[in-house]
Coordinates of C-alpha atoms in Angstrom, one line a residue:
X25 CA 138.3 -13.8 147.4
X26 CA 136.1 -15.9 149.7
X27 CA 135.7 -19.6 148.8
X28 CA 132.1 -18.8 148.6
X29 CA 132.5 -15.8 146.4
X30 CA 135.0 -18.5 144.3
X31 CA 132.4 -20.8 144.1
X32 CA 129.6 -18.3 143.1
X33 CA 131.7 -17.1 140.4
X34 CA 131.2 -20.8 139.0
X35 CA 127.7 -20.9 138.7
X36 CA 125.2 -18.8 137.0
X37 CA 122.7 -16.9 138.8
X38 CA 119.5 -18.7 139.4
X39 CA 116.5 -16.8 137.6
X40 CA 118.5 -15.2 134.8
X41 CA 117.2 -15.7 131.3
X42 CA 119.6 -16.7 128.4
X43 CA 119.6 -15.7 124.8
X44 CA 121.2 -18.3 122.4
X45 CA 123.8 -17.0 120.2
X46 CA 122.6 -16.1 117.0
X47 CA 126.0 -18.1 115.5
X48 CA 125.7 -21.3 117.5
X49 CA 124.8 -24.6 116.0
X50 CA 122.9 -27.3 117.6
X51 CA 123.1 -30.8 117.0
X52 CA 118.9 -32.2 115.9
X53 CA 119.2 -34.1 119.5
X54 CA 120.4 -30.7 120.8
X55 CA 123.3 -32.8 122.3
X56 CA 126.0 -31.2 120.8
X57 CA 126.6 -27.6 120.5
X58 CA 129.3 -26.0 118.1
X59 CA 129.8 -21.6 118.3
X60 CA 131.1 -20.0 120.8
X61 CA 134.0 -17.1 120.7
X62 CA 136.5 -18.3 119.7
X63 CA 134.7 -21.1 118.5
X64 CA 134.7 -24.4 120.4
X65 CA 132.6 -27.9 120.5
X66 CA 130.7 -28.8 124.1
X67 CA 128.8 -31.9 124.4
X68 CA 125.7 -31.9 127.2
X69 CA 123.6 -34.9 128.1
X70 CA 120.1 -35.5 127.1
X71 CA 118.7 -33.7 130.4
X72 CA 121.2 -30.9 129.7
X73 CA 119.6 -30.4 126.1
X74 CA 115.8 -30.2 127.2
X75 CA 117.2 -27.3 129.6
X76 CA 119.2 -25.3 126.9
X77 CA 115.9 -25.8 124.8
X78 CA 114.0 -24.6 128.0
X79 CA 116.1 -21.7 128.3
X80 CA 116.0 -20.6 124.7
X81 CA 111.9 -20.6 125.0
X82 CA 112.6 -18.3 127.8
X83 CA 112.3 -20.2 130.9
X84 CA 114.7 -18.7 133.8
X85 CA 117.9 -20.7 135.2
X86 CA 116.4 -23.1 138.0
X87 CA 118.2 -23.2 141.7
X88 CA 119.6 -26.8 140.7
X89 CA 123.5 -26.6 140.7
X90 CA 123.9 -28.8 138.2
X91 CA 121.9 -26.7 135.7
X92 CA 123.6 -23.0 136.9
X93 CA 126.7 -25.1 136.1
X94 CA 125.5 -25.6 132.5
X95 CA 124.4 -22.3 132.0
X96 CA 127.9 -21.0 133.2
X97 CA 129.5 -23.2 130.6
X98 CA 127.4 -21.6 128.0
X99 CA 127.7 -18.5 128.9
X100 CA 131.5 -18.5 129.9
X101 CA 131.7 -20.5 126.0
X102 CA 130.6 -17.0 124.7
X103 CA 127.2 -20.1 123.3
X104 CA 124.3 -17.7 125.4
X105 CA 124.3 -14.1 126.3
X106 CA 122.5 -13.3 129.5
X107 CA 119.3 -11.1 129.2
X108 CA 118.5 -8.2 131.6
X109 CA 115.8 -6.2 133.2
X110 CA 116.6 -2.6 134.0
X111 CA 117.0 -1.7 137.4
X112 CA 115.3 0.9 139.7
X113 CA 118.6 2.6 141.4
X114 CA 122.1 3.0 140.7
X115 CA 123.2 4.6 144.2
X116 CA 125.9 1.7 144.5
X117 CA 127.6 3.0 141.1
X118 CA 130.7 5.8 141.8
X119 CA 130.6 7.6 138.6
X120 CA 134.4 8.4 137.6
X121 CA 135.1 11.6 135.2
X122 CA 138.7 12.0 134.3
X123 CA 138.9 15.4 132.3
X124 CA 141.9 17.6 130.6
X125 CA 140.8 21.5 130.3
X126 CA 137.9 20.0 128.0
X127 CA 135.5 22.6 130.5
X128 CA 132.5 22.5 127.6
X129 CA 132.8 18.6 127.1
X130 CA 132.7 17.8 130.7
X131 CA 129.8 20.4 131.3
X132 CA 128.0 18.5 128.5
X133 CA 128.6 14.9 130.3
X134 CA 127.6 15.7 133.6
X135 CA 124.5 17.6 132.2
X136 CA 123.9 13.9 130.6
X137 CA 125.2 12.0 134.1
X138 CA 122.9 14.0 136.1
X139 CA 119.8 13.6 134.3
X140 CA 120.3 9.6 133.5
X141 CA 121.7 9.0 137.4
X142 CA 120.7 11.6 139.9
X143 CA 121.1 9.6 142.9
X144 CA 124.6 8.2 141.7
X145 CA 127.9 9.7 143.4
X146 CA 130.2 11.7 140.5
X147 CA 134.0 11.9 140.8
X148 CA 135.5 14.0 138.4
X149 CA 139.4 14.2 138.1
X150 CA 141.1 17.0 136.8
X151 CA 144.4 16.2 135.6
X152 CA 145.8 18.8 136.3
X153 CA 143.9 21.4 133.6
X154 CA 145.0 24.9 134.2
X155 CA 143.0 27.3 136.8
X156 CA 141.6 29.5 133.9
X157 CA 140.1 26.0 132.7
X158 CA 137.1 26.5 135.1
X159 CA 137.1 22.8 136.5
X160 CA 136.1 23.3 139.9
X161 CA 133.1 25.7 139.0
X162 CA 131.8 22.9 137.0
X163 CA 132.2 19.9 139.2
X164 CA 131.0 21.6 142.0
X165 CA 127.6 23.0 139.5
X166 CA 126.8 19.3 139.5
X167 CA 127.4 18.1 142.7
X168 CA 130.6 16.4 141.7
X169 CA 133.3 15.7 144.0
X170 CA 136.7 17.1 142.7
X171 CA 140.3 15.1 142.7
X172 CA 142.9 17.2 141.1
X173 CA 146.0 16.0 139.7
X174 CA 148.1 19.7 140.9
X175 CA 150.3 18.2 137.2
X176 CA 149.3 16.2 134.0
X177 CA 150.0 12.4 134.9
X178 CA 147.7 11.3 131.9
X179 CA 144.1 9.6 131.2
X180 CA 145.7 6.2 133.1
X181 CA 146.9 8.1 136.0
X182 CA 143.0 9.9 136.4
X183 CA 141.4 7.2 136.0
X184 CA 143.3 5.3 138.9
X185 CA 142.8 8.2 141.1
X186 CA 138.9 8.4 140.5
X187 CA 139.1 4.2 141.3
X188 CA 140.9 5.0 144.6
X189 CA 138.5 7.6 145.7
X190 CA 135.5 5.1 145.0
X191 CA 133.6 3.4 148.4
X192 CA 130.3 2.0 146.6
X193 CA 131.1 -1.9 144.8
X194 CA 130.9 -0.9 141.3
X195 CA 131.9 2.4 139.6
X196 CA 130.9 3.5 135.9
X197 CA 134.3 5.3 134.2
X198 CA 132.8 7.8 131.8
X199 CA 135.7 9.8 129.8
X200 CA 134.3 13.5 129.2
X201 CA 133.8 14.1 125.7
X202 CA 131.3 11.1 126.1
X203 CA 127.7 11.6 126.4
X204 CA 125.2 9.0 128.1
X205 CA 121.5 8.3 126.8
X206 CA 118.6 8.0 129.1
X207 CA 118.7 4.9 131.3
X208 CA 122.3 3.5 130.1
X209 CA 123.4 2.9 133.9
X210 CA 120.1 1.3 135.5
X211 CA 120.4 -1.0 132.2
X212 CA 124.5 -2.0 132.6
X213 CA 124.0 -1.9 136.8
X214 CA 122.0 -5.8 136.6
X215 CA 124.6 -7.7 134.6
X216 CA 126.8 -7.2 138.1
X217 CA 124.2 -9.4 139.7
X218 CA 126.4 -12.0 137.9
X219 CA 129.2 -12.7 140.8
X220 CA 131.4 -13.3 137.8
X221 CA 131.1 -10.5 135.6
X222 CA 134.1 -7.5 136.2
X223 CA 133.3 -4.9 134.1
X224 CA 130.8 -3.9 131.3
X225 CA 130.9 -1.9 128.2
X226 CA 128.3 -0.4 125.9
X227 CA 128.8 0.4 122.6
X228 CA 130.5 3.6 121.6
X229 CA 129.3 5.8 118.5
X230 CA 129.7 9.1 116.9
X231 CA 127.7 12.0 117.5
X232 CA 125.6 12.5 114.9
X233 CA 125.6 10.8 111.6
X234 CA 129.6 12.3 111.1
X235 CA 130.4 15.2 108.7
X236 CA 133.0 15.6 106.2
X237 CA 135.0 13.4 104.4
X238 CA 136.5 12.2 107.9
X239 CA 133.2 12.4 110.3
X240 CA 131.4 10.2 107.5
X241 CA 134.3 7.3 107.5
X242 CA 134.6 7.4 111.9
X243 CA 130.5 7.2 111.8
X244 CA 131.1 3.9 109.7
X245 CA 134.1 2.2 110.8
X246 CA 135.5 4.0 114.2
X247 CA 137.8 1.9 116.0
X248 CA 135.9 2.1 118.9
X249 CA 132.5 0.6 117.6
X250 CA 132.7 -2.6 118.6
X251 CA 129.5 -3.8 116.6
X252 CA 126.0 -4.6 116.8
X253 CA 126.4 -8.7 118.4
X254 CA 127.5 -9.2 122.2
X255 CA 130.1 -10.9 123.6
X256 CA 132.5 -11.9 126.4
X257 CA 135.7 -10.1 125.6
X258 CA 138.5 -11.8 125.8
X259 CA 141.6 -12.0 123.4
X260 CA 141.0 -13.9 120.1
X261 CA 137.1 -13.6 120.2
X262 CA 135.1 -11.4 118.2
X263 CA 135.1 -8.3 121.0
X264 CA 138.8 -9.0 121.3
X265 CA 139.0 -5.3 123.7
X266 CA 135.9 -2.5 124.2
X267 CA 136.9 1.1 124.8
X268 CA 137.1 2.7 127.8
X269 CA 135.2 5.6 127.1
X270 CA 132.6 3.7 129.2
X271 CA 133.2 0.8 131.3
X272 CA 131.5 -0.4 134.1
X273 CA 133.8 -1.6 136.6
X274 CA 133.3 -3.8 139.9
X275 CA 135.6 -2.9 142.4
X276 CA 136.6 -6.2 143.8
X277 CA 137.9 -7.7 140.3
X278 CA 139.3 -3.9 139.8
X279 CA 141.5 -4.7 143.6
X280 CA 142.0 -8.5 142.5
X281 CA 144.1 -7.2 139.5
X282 CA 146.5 -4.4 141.7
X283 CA 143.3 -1.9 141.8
X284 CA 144.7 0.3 139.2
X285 CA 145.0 0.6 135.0
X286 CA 149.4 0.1 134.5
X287 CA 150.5 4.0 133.7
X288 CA 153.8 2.3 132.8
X289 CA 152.5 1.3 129.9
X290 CA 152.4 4.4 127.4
X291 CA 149.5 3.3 125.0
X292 CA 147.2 0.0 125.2
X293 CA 146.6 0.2 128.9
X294 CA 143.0 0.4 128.7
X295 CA 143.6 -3.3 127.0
X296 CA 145.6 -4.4 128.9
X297 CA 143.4 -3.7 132.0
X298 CA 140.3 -5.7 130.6
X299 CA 143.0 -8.9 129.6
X300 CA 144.2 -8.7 132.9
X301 CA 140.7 -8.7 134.7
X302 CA 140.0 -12.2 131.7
X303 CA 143.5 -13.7 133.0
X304 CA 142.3 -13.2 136.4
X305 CA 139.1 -15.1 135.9
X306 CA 136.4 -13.0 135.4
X307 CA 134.2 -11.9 132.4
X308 CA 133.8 -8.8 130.6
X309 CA 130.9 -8.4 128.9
X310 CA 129.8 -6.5 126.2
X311 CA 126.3 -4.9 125.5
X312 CA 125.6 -3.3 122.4
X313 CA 121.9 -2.8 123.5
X314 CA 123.3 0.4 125.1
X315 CA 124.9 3.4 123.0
X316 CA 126.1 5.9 124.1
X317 CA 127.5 9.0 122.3
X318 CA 131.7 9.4 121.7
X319 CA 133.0 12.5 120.1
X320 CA 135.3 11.2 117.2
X321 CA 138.7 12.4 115.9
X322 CA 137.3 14.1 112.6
X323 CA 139.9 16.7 111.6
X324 CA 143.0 15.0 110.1
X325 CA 146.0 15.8 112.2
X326 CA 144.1 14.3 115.2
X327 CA 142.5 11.2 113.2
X328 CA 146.1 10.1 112.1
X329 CA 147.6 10.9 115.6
X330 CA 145.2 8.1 116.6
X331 CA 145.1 5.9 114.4
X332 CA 148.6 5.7 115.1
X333 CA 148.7 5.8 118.9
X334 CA 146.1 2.8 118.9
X335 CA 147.8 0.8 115.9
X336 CA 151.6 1.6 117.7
X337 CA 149.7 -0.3 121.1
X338 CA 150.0 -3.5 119.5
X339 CA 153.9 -4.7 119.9
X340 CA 153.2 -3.2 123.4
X341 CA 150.2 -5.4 123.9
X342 CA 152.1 -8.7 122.6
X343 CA 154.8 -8.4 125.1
X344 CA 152.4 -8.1 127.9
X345 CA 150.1 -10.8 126.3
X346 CA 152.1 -13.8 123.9
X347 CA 149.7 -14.2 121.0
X348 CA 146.9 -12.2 121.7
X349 CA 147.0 -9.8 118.4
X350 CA 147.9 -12.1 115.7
X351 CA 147.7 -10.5 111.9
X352 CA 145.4 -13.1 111.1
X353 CA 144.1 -16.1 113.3
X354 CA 143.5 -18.7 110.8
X355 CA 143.5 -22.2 110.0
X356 CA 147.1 -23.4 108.9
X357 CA 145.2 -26.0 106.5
X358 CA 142.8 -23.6 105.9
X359 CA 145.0 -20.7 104.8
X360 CA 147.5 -23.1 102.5
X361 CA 144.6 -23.9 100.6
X362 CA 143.5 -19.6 99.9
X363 CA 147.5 -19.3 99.0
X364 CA 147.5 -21.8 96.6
X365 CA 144.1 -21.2 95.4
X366 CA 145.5 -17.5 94.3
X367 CA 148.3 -19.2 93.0
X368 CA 146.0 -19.9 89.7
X369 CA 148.1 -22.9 88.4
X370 CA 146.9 -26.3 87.9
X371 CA 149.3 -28.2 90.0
X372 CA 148.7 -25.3 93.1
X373 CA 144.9 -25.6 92.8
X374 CA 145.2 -29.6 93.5
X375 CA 147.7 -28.8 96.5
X376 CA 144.8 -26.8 98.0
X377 CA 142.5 -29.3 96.5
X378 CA 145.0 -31.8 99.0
X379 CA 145.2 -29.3 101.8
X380 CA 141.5 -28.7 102.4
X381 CA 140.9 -32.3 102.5
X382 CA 143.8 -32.0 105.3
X383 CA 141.4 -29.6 106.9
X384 CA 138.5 -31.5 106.0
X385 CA 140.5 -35.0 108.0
X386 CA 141.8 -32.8 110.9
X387 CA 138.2 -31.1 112.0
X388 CA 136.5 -34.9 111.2
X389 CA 138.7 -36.4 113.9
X390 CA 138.1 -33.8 116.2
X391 CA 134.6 -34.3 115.7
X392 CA 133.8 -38.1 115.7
X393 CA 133.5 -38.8 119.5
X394 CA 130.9 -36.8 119.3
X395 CA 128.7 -36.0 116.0
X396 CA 127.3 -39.5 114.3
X397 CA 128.4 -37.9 110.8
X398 CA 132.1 -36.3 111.4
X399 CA 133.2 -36.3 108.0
X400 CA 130.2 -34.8 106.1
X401 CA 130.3 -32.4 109.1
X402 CA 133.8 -32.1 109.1
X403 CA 133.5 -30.8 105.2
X404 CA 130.5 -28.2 106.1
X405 CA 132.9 -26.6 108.3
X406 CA 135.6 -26.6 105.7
X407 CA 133.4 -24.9 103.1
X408 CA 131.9 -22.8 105.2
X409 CA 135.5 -21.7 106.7
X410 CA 137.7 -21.4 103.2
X411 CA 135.7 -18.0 102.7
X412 CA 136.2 -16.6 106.1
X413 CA 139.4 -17.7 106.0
X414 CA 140.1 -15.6 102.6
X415 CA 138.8 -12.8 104.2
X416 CA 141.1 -13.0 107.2
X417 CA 143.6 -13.3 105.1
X418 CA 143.1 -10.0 103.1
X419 CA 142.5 -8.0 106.3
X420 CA 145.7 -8.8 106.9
X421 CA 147.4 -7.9 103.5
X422 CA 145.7 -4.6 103.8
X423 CA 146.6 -3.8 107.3
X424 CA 149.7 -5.4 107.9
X425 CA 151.6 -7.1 105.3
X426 CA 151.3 -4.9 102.3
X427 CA 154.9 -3.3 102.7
X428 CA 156.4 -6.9 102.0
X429 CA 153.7 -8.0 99.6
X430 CA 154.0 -5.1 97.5
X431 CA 157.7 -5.7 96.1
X432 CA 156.5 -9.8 95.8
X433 CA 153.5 -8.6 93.5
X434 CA 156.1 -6.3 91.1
X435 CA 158.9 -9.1 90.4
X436 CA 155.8 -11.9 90.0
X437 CA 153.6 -10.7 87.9
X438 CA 150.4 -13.5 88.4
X439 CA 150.3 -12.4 92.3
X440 CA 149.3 -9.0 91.2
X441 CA 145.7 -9.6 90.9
X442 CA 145.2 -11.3 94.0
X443 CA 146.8 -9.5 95.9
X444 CA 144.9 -6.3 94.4
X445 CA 141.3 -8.6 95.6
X446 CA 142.7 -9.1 98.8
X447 CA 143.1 -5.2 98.8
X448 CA 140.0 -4.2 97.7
X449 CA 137.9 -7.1 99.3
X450 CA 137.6 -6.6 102.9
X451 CA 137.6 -2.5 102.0
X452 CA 134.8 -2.7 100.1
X453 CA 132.9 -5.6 102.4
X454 CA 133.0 -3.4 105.1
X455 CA 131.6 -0.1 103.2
X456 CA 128.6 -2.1 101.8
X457 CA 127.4 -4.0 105.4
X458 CA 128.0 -0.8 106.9
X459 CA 125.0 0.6 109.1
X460 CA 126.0 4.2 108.0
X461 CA 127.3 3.8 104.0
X462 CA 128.8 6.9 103.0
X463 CA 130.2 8.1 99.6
X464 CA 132.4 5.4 98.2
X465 CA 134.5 7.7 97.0
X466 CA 135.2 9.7 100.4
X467 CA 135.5 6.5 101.9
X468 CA 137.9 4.9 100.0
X469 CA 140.1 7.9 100.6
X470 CA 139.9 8.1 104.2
X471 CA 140.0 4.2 104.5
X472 CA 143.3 4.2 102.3
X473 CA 144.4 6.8 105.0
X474 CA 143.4 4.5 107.7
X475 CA 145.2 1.6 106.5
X476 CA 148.4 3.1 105.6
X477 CA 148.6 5.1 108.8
X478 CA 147.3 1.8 111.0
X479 CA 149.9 -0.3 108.7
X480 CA 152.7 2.1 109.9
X481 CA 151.6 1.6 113.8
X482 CA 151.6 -1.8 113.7
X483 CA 155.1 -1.9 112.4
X484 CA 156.5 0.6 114.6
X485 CA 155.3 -0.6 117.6
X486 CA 156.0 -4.3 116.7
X487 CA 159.5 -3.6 115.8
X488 CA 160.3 -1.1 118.9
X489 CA 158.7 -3.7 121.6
X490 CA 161.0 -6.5 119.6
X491 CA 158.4 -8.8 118.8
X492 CA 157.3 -10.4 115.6
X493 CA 153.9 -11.7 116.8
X494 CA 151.8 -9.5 115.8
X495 CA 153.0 -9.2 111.9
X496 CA 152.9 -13.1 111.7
X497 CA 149.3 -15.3 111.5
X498 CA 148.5 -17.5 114.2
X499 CA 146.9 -20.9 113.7
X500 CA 143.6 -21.8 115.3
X501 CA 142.2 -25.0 116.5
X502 CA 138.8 -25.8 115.2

């Protein structure tokens, strides 16, 4: 990279307007900020303030340096989200299609491509699908350009050969069972006028509102729905990963990294491609405004397969990136207080009683350079953080530790009931905030599938990578 792309990459652009993040706290002389993913505390001086106020009324970043630094900070803090304006064309976007025999899916997506981006190049990759599958009559229906793999080398492997055939800056890699709404690309194409943004993902849902017992459960809690906020992606944030299904690339971070998605790496390489381009310095962003339409895994054989495959990724994952994919990322202090909470004894309640005021002394020294009230402050975040904690906590009982916790809960019979909350709490959390609430019944059953199956993954792939890391918490720093 050029010095001066280097030192673009440091500043925001000038005339880009800035959302706040809905999460972030502001100090009443708007001097100290506290948000951010994963959370963090920034202090700004007073002229700094009046411009984060400035932006938040919707005034655009100035040409001033100093405040395009700023607004980097915020927005590299995961504090502001950048808002965009549709563009007019998306010529300089290589749309990449790697496809397997799926000759009706693919038909369906470029129908989609063509109509949203008419002037944009398409590249679709057949790896390797068999001549009765009818590829080339398709690509060549749509004015695709064909690469074909003459053997199956995998979704990796077609992906790296659409990136190697792209000559326009940015590509858009759209997998073919995906279909794209009106206007998705001239709405992702802007945040690239960012000289530090790599890649961008919309979010990925269902077709349809899901059918069966199955459909229902993916149209409310599919792995690759990533939610309704944005967010930089990066490892311990909220958008820890996006899906690949769609991702808008740019192809100078894409060469900066080796140019290619690792096909050494059997399962998780979509992951580990987005870590690689946040290692690398950039930022990958990810914007919910979009949708675009994913078909799910709804038959059973094929949901479990999955489920599996992604949860197996993990271990894999951890080697290539130390403490990344914790069970739980908690507060030490935080998380002995829960534990002995649950304990229900009198003696255990006043050790957590002991180890939040730990918590409480911890986050207050942390805090007093720079908040006039760091104790009182200090104990906000404390009470605020004990239930999240708790929650972290039983997300990981149900997903990871529940083959240990089990045999603990049938010799000691007080553990039995919180560990049956810690079950049953995030489960049922997530079915009632759920956009699309199906049939508790239905979902309980497929969610119990999910769990088990997920639980089993995580294991497996933990214990054949050789690593612990990811079936063990990992502290956080508030």
């Amino acid at each position: 990279m050029t010095a001066v792309g280097a030192a673009e990459r440091g500043l925001a652009p000038a005339g880009l307007r800035l959302r706040l993040d809905a999460a972030l706290r502001i100090s009443p002389d708007g001097r100290t900020l506290l948000g951010g993913s994963p959370g963090r505390l920034l202090r700004v001086a007073a002229a700094g303030a009046d411009l984060i106020r400035a932006w938040d009324a919707g005034t655009p970043i100035g040409t001033g340096t100093a405040q395009r630094k700023l607004a980097r900070r915020l927005l590299d803090a995961g504090m502001a989200h950048p808002l965009r304006d549709p563009v007019d064309r998306v010529a300089d976007v290589t749309i990449v299609v790697p496809t397997f025999e799926r000759t009706a899916e693919l038909t369906r997506c470029l129908t989609a491509l063509r109509r949203t981006a008419p002037d944009a190049p398409i590249v679709v990759v057949d790896d390797g699908s068999p001549a009765t599958a009818g590829i080339p009559d398709v690509a060549a229906r749509f004015t695709a350009r064909l690469v074909r793999h003459p053997e199956r080398r995998g979704p990796s492997a077609a992906r790296n050969t659409g990136l190697a055939a792209v000559t326009t800056p940015f590509a858009a890699l759209v997998d073919s069972d995906v279909v794209v709404p009106d206007g998705w690309l001239h709405a992702l194409r802007p945040y690239f006028d960012d000289a530090a943004v790599a890649a961008v993902a919309p979010r990925v849902l269902g077709h349809g509102e899901g059918h069966g017992w199955l459909g229902e459960y993916e149209a409310a809690h599919s792995p690759l729905d990533m939610g309704p906020s944005p967010g930089l992606v990066r490892p311990g944030a909220l958008v820890p990963y996006v899906p690949t299904a769609t991702l808008l690339v740019r192809m100078e971070a894409v060469r900066e990294i080796g140019g290619r998605f690792d096909v050494d790496l059997p399962i998780g390489e979509d992951v580990d491609f987005e870590w690689r381009l946040v290692d690398a310095g950039w930022n990958v962003h990810y914007v919910p405004a979009v949708t675009i339409g994913h078909d799910h895994r709804t038959r059973l054989r094929p949901f479990v397969a999955r489920r599996r495959l992604y949860a197996r990724s993990i271990g894999l994952l951890e080697r290539r990136h130390p403490g990344a994919l914790p069970a739980a990322r908690v507060s030490p202090a935080l998380a002995a207080a829960c534990v002995l909470l649950a304990a229900r004894r009198p003696v255990a309640v006043a050790a957590a009683g002991v180890a939040a005021a730990v918590g409480v002394g911890l986050v207050a020294r942390q805090l007093k350079p720079v908040v006039p009230e760091p104790v009182a402050e200090a104990a906000r975040l404390v009470r605020n953080g004990l239930p999240v904690t708790a929650m972290g906590l039983a997300r990981a009982v149900g997903r990871v530790w529940w083959p240990v916790l089990v045999p603990v809960a049938v010799a000691a019979p007080r553990w039995r009931a919180p560990l049956a909350v810690a079950v049953a709490a995030p489960v049922l959390a997530d079915w009632w905030s759920g956009g699309r609430r199906p049939r508790l019944d239905r979902y309980l059953a497929a969610r119990v599938l999910d769990d088990v199956v997920s639980t089993a993954g995580t294991w497996e792939g933990s214990l054949r990578a050789g690593t612990l890391g990811p079936l063990l918490p990992a502290g956080t720093r508030r």
